[in-house]
Coordinates of C-alpha atoms in Angstrom, one line a residue:
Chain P
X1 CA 3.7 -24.5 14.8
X2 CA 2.4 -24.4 11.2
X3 CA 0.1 -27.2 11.5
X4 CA -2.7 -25.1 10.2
X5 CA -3.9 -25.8 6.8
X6 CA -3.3 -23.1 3.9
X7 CA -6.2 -22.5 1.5
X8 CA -6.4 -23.8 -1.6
X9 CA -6.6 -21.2 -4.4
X10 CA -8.3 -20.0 -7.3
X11 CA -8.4 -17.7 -10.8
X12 CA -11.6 -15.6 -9.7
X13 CA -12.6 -15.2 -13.7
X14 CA -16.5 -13.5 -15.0
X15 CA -17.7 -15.4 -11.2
X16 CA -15.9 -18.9 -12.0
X17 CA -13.7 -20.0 -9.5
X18 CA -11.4 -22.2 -12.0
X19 CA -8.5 -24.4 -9.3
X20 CA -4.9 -24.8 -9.4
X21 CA -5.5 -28.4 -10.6
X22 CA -6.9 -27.2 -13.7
X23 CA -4.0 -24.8 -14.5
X24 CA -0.1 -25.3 -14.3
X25 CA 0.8 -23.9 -10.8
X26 CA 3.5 -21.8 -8.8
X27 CA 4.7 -22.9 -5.2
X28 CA 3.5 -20.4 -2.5
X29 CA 7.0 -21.1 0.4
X30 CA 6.0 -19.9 3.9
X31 CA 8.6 -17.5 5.0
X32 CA 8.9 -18.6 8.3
X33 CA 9.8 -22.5 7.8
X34 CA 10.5 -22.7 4.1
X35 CA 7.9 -25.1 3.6
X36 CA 5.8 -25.5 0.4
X37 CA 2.5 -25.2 1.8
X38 CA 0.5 -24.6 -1.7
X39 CA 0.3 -24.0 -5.0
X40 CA -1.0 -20.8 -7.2
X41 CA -2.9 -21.4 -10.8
X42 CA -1.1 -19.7 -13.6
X43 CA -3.8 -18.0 -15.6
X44 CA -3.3 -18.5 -19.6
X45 CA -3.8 -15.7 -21.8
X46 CA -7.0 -17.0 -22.7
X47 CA -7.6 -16.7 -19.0
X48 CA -6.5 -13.2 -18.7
X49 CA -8.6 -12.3 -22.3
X50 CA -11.8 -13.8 -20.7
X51 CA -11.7 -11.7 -17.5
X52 CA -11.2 -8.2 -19.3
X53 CA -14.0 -9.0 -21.6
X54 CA -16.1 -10.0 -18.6
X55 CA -15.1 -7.2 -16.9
X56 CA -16.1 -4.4 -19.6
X57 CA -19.4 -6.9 -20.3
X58 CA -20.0 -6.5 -16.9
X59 CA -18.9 -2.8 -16.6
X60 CA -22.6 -1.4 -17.9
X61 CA -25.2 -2.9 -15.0
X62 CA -23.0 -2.2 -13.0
X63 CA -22.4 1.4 -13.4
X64 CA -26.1 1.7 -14.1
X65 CA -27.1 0.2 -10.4
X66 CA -28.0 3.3 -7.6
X67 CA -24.7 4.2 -6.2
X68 CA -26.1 3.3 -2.9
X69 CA -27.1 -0.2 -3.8
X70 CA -23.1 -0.6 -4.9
X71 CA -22.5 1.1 -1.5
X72 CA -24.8 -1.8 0.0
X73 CA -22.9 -4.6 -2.0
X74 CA -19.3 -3.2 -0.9
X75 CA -20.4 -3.0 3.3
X76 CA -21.8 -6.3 2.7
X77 CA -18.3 -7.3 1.5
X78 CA -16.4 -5.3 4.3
X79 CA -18.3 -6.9 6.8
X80 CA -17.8 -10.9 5.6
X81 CA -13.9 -9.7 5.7
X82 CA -14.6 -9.1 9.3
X83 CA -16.3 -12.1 10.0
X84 CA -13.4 -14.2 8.2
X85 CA -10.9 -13.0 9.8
X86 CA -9.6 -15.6 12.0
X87 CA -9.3 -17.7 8.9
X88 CA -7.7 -15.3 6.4
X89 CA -5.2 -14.0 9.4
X90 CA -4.0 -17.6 9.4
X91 CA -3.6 -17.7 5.3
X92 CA -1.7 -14.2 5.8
X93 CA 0.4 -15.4 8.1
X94 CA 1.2 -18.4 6.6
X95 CA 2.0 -16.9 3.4
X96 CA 3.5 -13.7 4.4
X97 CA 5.3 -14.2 7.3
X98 CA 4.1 -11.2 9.6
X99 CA 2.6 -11.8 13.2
X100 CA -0.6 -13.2 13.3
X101 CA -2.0 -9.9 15.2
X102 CA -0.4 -7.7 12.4
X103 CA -3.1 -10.1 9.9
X104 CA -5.8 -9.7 12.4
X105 CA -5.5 -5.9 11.9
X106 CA -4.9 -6.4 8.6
X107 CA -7.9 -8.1 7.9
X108 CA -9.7 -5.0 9.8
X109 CA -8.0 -2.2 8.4
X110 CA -8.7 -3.5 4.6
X111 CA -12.5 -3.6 5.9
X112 CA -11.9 -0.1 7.2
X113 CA -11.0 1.2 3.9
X114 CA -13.8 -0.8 1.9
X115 CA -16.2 0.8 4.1
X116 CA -14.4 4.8 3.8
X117 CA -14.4 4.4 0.2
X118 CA -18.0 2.4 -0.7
X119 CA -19.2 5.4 1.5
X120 CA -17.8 7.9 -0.7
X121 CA -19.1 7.1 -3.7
X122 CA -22.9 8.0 -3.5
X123 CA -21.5 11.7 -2.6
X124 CA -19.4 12.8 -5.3
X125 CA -20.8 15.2 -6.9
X126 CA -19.9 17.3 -10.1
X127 CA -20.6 20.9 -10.7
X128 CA -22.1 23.6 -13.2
X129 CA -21.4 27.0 -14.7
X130 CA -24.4 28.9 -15.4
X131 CA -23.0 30.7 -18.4
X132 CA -24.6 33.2 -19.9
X133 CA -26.4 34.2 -23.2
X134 CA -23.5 34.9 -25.3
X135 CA -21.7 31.8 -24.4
X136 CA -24.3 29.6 -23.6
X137 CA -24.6 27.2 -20.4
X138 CA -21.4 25.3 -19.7
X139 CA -21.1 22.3 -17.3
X140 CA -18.8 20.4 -15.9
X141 CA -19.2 16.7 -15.0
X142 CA -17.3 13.9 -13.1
X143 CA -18.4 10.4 -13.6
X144 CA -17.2 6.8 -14.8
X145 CA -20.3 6.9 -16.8
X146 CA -21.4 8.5 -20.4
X147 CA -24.6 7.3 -19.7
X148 CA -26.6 10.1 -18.4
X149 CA -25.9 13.2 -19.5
X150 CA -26.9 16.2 -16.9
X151 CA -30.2 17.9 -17.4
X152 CA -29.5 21.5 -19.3
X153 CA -29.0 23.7 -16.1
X154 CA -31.6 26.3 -15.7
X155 CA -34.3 24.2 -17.2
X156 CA -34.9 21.7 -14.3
X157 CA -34.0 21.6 -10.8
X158 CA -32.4 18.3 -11.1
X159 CA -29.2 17.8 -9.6
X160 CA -26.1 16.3 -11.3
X161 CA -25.8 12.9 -11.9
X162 CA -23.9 11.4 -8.8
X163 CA -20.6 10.5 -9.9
X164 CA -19.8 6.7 -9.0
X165 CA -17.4 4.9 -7.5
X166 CA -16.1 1.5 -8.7
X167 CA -14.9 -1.5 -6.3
X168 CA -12.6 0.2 -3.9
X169 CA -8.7 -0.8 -5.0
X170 CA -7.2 -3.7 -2.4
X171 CA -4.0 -2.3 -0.5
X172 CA -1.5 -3.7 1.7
X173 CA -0.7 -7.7 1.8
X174 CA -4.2 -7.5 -0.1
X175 CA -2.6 -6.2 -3.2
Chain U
X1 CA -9.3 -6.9 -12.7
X2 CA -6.9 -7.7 -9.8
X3 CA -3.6 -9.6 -10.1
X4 CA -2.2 -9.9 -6.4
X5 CA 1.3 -11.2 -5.8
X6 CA 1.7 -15.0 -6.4
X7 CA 4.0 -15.2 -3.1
X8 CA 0.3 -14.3 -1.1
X9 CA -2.6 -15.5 -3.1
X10 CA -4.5 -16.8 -0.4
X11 CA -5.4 -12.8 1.2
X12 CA -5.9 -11.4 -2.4
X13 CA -8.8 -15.1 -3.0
X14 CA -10.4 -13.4 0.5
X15 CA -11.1 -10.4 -0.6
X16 CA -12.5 -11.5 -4.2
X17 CA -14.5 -14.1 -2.3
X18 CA -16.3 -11.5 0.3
X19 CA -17.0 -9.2 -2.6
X20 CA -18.6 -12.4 -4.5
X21 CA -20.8 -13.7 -1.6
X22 CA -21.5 -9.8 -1.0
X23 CA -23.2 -9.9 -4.1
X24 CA -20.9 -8.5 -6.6
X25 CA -22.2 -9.2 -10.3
X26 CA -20.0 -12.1 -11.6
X27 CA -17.3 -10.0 -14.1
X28 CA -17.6 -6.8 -12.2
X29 CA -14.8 -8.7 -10.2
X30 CA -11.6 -10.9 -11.8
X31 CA -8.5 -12.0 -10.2
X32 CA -5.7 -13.4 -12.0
X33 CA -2.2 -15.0 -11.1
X34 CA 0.6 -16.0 -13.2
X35 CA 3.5 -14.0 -15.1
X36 CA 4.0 -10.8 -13.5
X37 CA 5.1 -9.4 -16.2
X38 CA 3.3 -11.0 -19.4
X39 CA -0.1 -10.3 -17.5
X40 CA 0.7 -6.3 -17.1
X41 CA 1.7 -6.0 -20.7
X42 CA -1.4 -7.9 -21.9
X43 CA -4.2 -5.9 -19.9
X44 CA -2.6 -2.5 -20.3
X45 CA -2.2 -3.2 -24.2
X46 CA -6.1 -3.9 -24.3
X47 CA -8.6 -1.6 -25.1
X48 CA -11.1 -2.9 -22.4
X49 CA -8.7 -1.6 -19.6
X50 CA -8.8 2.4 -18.9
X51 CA -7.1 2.9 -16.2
X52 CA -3.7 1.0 -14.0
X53 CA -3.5 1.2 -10.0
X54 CA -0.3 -0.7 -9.0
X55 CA 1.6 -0.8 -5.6
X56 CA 4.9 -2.3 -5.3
X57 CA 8.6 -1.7 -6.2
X58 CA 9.7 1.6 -7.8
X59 CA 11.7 -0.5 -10.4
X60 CA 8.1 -1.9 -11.3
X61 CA 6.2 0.9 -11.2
X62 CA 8.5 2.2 -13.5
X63 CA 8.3 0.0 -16.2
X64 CA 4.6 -0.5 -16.0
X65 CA 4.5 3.7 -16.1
X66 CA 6.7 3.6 -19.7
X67 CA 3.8 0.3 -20.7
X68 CA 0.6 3.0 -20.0
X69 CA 2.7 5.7 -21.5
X70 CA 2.2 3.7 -24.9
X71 CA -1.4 3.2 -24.6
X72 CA -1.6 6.5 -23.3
X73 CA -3.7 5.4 -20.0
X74 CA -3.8 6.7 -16.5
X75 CA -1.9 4.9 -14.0
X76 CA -1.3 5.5 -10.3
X77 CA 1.7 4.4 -8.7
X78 CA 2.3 3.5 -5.0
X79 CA 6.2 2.7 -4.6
X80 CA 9.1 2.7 -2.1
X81 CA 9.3 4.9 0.1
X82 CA 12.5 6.0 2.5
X83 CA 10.7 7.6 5.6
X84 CA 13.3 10.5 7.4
X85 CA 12.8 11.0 11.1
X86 CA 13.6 13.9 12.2
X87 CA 14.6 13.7 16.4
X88 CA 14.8 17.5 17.7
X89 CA 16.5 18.4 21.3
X90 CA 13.5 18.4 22.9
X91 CA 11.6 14.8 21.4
X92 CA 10.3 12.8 24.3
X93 CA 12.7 10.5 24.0
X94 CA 10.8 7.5 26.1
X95 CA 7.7 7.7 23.5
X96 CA 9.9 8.1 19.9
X97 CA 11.6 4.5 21.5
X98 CA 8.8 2.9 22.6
X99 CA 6.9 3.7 19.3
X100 CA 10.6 3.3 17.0
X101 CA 10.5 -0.4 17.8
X102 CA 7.4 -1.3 17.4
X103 CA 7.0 1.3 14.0
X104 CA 10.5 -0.7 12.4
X105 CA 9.4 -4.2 13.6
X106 CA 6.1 -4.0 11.8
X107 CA 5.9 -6.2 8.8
X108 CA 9.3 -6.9 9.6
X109 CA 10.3 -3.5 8.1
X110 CA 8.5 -4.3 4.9
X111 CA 6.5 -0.9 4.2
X112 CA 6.1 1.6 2.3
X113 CA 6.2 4.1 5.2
X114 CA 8.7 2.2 7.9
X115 CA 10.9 4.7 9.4
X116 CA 14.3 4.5 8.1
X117 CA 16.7 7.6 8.4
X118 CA 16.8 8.6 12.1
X119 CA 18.7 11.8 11.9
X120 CA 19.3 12.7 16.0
X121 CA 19.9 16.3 17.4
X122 CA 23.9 15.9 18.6
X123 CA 22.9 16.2 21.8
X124 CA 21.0 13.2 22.4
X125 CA 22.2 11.0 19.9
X126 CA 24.2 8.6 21.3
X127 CA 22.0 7.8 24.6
X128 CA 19.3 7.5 21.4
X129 CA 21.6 5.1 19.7
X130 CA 22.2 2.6 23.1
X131 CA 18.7 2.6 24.1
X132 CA 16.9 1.8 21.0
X133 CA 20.0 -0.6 20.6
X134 CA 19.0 -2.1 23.9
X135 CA 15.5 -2.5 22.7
X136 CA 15.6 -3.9 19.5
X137 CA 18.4 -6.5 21.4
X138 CA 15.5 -8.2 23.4
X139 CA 13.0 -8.1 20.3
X140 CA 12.1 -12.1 19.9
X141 CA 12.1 -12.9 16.4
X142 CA 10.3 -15.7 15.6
X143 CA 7.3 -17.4 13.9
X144 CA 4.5 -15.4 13.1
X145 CA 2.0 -18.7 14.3
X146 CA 3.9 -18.1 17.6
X147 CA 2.3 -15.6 19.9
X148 CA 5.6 -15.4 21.6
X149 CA 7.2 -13.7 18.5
X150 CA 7.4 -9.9 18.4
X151 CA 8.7 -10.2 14.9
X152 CA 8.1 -12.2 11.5
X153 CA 10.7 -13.3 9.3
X154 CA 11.2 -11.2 5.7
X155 CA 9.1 -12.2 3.3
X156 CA 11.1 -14.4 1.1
X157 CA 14.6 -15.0 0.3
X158 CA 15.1 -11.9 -1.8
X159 CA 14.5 -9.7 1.1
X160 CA 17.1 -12.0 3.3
X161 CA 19.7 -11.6 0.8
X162 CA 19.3 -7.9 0.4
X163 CA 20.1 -7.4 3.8
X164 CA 23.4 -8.2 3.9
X165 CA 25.3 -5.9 1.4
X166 CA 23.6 -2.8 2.6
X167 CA 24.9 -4.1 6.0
X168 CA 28.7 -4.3 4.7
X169 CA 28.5 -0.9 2.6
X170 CA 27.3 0.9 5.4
X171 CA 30.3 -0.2 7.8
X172 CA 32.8 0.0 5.4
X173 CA 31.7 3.6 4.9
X174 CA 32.4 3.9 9.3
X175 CA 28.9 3.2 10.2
X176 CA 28.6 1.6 13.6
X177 CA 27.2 -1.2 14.0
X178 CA 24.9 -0.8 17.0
X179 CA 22.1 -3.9 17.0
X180 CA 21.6 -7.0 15.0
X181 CA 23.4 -7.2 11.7
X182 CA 22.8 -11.0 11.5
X183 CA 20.5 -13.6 10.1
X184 CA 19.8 -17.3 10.3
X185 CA 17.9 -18.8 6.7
X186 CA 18.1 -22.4 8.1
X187 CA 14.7 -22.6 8.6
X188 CA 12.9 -19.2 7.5
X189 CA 14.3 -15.8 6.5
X190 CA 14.6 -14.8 9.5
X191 CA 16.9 -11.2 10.3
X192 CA 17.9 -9.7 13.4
X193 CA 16.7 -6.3 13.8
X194 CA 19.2 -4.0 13.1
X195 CA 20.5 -0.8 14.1
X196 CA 23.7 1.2 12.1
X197 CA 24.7 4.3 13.6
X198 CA 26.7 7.4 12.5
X199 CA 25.7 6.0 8.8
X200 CA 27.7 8.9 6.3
X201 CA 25.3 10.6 3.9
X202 CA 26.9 8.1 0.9
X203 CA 26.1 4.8 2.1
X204 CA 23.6 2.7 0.1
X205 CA 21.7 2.8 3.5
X206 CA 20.8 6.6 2.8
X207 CA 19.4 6.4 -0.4
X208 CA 17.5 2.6 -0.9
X209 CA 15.0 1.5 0.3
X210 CA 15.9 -1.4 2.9
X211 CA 12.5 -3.2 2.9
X212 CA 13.9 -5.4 6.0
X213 CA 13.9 -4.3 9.7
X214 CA 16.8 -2.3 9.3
X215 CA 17.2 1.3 10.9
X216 CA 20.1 3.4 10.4
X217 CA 21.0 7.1 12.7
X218 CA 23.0 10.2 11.8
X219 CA 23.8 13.7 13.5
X220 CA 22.5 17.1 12.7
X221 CA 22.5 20.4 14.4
X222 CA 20.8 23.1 12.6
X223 CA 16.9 22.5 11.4
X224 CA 17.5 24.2 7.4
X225 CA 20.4 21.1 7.6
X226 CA 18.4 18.3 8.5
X227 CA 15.2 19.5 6.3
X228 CA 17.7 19.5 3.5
X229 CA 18.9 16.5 3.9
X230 CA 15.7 14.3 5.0
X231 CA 14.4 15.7 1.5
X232 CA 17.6 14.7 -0.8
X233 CA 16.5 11.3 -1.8
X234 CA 14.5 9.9 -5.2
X235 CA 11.6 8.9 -2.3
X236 CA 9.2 11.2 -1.3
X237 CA 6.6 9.1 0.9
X238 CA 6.0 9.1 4.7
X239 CA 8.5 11.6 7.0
X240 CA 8.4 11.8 10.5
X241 CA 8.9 14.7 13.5
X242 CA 9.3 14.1 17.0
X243 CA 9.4 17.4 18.8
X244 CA 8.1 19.4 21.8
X245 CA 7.4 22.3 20.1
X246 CA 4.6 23.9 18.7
X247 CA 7.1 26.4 16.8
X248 CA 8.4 23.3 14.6
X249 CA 5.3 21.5 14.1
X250 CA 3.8 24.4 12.4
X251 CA 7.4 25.4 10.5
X252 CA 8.7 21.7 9.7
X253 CA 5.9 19.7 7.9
X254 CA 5.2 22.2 5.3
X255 CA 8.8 22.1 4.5
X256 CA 9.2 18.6 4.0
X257 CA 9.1 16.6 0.4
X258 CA 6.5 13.6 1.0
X259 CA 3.2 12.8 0.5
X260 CA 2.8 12.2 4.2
X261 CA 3.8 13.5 7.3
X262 CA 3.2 12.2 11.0
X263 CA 4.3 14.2 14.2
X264 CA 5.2 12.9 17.2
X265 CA 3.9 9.3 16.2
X266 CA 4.8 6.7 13.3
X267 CA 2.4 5.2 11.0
X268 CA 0.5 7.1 7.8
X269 CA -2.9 7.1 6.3
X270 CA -6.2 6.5 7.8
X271 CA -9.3 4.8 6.8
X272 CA -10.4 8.6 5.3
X273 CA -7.8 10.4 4.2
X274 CA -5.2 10.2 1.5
X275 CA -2.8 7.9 0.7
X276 CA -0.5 8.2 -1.4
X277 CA 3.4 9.5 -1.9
X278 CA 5.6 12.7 -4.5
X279 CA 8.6 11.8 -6.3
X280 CA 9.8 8.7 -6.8
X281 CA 7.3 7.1 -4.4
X282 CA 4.4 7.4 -7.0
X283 CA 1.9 9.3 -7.8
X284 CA -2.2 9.0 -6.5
X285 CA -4.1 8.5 -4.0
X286 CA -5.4 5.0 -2.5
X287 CA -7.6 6.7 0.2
X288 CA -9.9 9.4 1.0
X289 CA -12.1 11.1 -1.5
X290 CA -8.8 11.4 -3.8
X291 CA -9.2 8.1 -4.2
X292 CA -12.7 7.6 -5.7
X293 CA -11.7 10.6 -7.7
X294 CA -9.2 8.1 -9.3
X295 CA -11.5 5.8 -11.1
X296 CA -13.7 9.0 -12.6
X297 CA -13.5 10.7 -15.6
X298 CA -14.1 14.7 -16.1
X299 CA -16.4 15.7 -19.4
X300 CA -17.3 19.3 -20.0
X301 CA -20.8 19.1 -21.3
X302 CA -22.1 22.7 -22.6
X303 CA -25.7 23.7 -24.1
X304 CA -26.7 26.8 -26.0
X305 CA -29.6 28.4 -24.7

């Protein structure tokens, strides 16, 4: 029944795929035969360390690229999901337990929500207070970023920075 | 930085690997695995990380709540949930069993938002009870390779053993037991569907969360009654209403403590709207607008002119 292969698997660190045979490993047990049909790399704290530095290295371009060329990146993303899943509905399966339809929709559903919130992002939008002389213009702002501050309202008919979005958190099995 | 459960790496390596052949600068995206615990405590005591999105157990979310509490940082929680459904005299009974079955065999009753506390008008309670009994009685339970399965097993043998106890309390209490009520770990974790009926208000049943295909029914008469009581647990998540009239469905809703509430069907949450639960069940959203709203920060910026 389970002859189908499970994946192998991976720490996913600053875009280095580092394998369970260069890391001590936990069993992954399918559910629905109690086989051992892989193992899992235990990240060291070294490990972990690297990836949040990478991450706020990283954090800068990233937050600096057009919201709509993240947008592009995340659809991009959505879309391989879609075209994988036949093989990630098996690894689901496999791993979790549930029907392999309940992975196929799975698989689609997490794409859905990649897509509603990368779609989001280039639209958020903050806001401003005119003011007035005695008080002075106040503004209010919404973004990830420190980067840009608004133009002074009244001065130039430039909007608001868009605020931005970051990758869209994984739910379900995919969390 | 994402650490998935160890138990299913392989859907969590999927995702990072679309978002890293989709072009994702490399850092932008890490995924560890490893010490559940050790991991948390590490990133949330760093600096680099401002903000904690978790979904899992209310016991975890919990103690990674008190963690960010000492570094001060924003979390948002998505935790158990105990779904109520509330069946008036005048639910379309043939729909709420078609859709009960398939709703509580979904995951194997491992979600968030599977209905769990069937409270039935008197008067059709019992012809309730025997036919979703009936239904769940044919429900193949199997492999989920095997297309001929309609349900998976649980997802490990935690689940399998949970199942049990809450089983035993709830009879010894003077539940009924109506379907199911057994399991078979020989060669997966595999547990009947299972249907208590006439469950009293103190079994365990009514108050945590099951997280197994488990279903469990009680009697109510007056709506203020069963509003009160579908709202007097530590969960406030999804809540359910099956009812023919428009009255209710504009009255009942408002009324009820959860995050999310679905009428006349099961499931919660679509790809654009909020996600997310009150009380116990967390706090946040992980869809819809609220949800990019999550990962931004406010600043008032004002100029003298």
């Amino acid at each position: 029944m389970t002859a189908a292969a499970f994946p192998e698997t991976f720490l996913f660190i600053d875009g280095e795929w580092i394998p369970a045979s260069a890391r001590d490993t936990v069993e992954v047990e399918n559910p629905a035969t109690r086989e051992i049909i892989g193992t899992v790399p235990v990240a060291t704290e070294a490990d972990v360390d690297r990836a949040m530095t990478a991450a706020a290295r990283a954090f800068p371009a990233w937050r600096d690229l057009s919201p709509h060329r993240r947008t592009a990146i995340l659809l991009r993303a959505a879309q391989l999901l879609r075209e994988r899943t036949d093989e990630i509905a098996v690894a689901m399966t496999l791993e979790n337990g549930k029907l392999l339809r309940d992975s196929r929709d799975e698989v689609s559903y997490t794409a859905d929500i990649i897509e509603s919130l990368a779609t989001e992002g280039p639209r958020r939008f903050g806001s401003v207070l005119p003011g007035d002389a005695a008080t002075g213009a106040r503004c209010s702002s919404r973004s990830p970023s420190d980067r840009w501050p608004p133009s002074p309202p009244g001065t130039t008919r430039s909007p608001f920075p868009a605020a931005r979005s970051r990758p869209p958190s994984p739910r379900g099995a995919l969390s | 930085m994402i650490k998935p459960a160890e138990e299913t790496p392989a859907s969590a390596i999927a995702l990072a690997r679309a978002l890293a052949d989709a072009g994702l600068p490399a850092g932008v995206v890490s995924m560890v695995f490893g010490d559940p615990a050790a991991i948390s405590e590490r990133m949330i005591a760093s600096p680099l990380i401002r903000k904690v999105s978790f979904t899992g157990s209310t016991a975890v979310g919990k103690l990674l709540a008190r963690t960010a509490a000492d570094h001060v940082k924003p979390i948002m929680l998505e935790l158990g949930g105990h779904a109520p459904v509330l069946v008036f005299d005048d639910a379309d009974l043939d729909s709420l069993i078609a859709r009960s079955v398939g709703s509580k065999l979904h995951n194997s009753g491992q979600s968030c938002g599977s209905p769990i506390r069937f409270y039935v008008h008197e008067s059709i309670h019992d012809e309730f009870v025997r036919r979703y009994a009936a239904a769940l009685e044919t429900v193949r339970v199997g492999d989920g390779m095997d297309d001929a399965s309609e349900m998976g097993p649980l997802a490990n043998a935690r689940r399998f053993e949970a199942m049990r106890p809450l089983i035993d309390d709830a009879v010894s209490r003077g539940a009924t037991l109506a379907a199911g009520g057994t399991g078979d770990d020989a060669d997966g974790y595999y547990w009947r569907p299972t249907l208590l009926a006439n469950v009293p208000d103190d079994a365990d049943l009514m108050s945590v969360e099951p997280f197994g295909p488990i279903a469990v029914t009680s009697t109510f008469t007056d709506e203020e009654e069963v509003i009160r009581r579908a709202n007097d647990v530590a969960f406030g998540l999804a809540a359910y209403l099956f009812t023919e009239s428009a009255d209710r469905v504009l009255r009942v809703p408002a009324q009820l403590d959860a995050g999310m509430v679905s009428i006349n069907r099961f499931g919660v949450g679509a790809r654009d709207t909020f996600f997310g639960g009150r009380k116990q069940s967390g706090y946040g959203s992980e869809g819809g607008p609220e949800a990019v709203e999550e990962y931004m920060v406010k600043k008032l910026i004002a100029q003298g002119f």
